Coordinates of C-alpha atoms in Angstrom, one line a residue:
M8 CA 72.8 113.5 92.7
P9 CA 75.9 112.1 94.5
R10 CA 76.0 108.7 96.0
F11 CA 77.4 107.8 99.4
L12 CA 78.6 104.6 100.9
S13 CA 78.1 104.2 104.6
M14 CA 80.1 101.4 106.2
I15 CA 79.2 100.2 109.6
R16 CA 82.3 99.3 111.6
I17 CA 82.1 97.1 114.6
N18 CA 84.2 94.9 116.8
E19 CA 82.3 91.7 116.1
N20 CA 83.7 90.2 119.4
E21 CA 82.0 93.0 121.5
I22 CA 78.4 92.7 120.2
P23 CA 76.7 90.6 122.8
K24 CA 74.6 87.9 121.2
D25 CA 72.3 87.7 124.2
D26 CA 72.0 91.5 124.7
F27 CA 70.1 92.3 121.5
P28 CA 67.2 94.6 122.2
E29 CA 63.9 93.0 121.3
D30 CA 62.7 96.0 119.4
L31 CA 65.9 96.7 117.5
N32 CA 64.8 94.9 114.3
E33 CA 61.4 96.7 114.4
R34 CA 63.1 100.2 114.8
M35 CA 65.6 99.3 112.1
G36 CA 62.8 98.2 109.7
K37 CA 61.0 101.5 110.3
L38 CA 64.1 103.6 109.6
L39 CA 64.9 101.5 106.4
E40 CA 61.4 101.9 105.2
E41 CA 61.5 105.7 105.8
I42 CA 64.9 106.1 104.0
T43 CA 63.6 103.9 101.1
K44 CA 60.4 105.9 100.7
A45 CA 62.5 109.1 100.8
G46 CA 64.2 107.8 97.6
V47 CA 67.6 107.8 99.3
M48 CA 68.4 104.1 99.8
L49 CA 69.8 102.3 96.8
D50 CA 71.0 99.2 98.6
T51 CA 71.8 98.0 102.1
A52 CA 72.8 94.8 103.9
G53 CA 74.5 93.4 106.9
L54 CA 77.5 91.1 106.4
L55 CA 78.1 87.7 107.8
P56 CA 80.9 87.4 110.5
T57 CA 84.5 87.4 109.4
S58 CA 84.6 83.6 110.2
E59 CA 82.6 83.2 107.0
G60 CA 85.0 85.4 104.9
T61 CA 88.2 85.1 103.0
R62 CA 90.8 87.8 102.4
V63 CA 92.6 87.8 99.0
T64 CA 95.9 89.7 99.1
W65 CA 98.1 90.7 96.1
S66 CA 101.7 91.2 97.2
G67 CA 105.0 90.8 95.4
G68 CA 103.2 89.6 92.3
K69 CA 101.5 86.7 94.1
L70 CA 98.0 86.1 95.5
S71 CA 97.4 84.7 99.0
Y72 CA 94.1 83.7 100.6
T73 CA 93.4 83.9 104.3
D74 CA 90.2 82.4 105.7
G75 CA 88.5 84.1 108.6
P76 CA 88.0 84.8 111.4
F77 CA 90.4 87.7 111.3
T78 CA 91.3 87.9 115.0
E79 CA 94.1 90.5 114.4
T80 CA 91.5 93.0 113.1
K81 CA 90.0 95.2 115.8
E82 CA 87.2 96.6 113.7
V83 CA 85.4 95.0 110.7
I84 CA 82.7 96.2 108.3
G85 CA 79.5 94.7 109.6
G86 CA 77.2 96.2 107.0
Y87 CA 76.8 98.9 104.4
A88 CA 74.3 101.2 102.8
L89 CA 74.5 102.8 99.4
M90 CA 72.5 106.0 99.4
Q91 CA 71.8 108.8 96.9
C92 CA 71.6 112.1 98.8
K93 CA 71.6 115.7 97.8
D94 CA 74.9 116.3 99.7
K95 CA 77.2 114.9 102.4
A96 CA 75.2 116.6 105.2
E97 CA 72.1 114.6 104.3
A98 CA 74.1 111.3 104.2
L99 CA 75.5 112.1 107.6
E100 CA 72.0 112.8 109.0
W101 CA 70.8 109.4 107.9
A102 CA 74.0 107.8 109.4
K103 CA 73.3 109.6 112.7
R104 CA 69.7 108.4 112.7
F105 CA 70.9 104.8 112.0
L106 CA 73.4 104.9 114.8
E107 CA 70.9 106.4 117.3
I108 CA 68.5 103.4 117.1
H109 CA 71.2 101.1 118.6
P110 CA 71.7 100.7 122.4
E111 CA 73.8 103.4 124.1
R112 CA 76.1 100.7 125.6
W113 CA 77.2 99.5 122.1
T114 CA 80.1 101.1 120.2
I115 CA 79.5 101.3 116.5
T116 CA 81.1 103.5 113.9
C117 CA 79.6 104.6 110.6
E118 CA 82.1 105.7 108.0
V119 CA 80.4 107.8 105.2
R120 CA 82.2 108.3 101.9
Q121 CA 81.1 109.8 98.6
V122 CA 81.3 107.4 95.7
D123 CA 83.6 108.8 93.0

């Protein structure tokens, strides 16, 4: 069965800290329980803000390190899920359901790619 990586892309500066729906964690928990019981979820997690991260770049035969936050970046990966699905259509259906539990006023992108 193919595996798919879904990456949640957000603009971390646009997610309002005081506008988090009270029931979002409950709805998220129910969906994650359902996808796990379906045997699809292999691993999932949210990521800390870019202020906690470091980028390591290889260029011109040298390494450079840049500590976050990465203000020049419009979108960052805020979380991921590694799923085992029968096909891409099933992976996209789970991504759709994940996005739909978020408030309509938020902008979140889920990029789904098959693992090679």
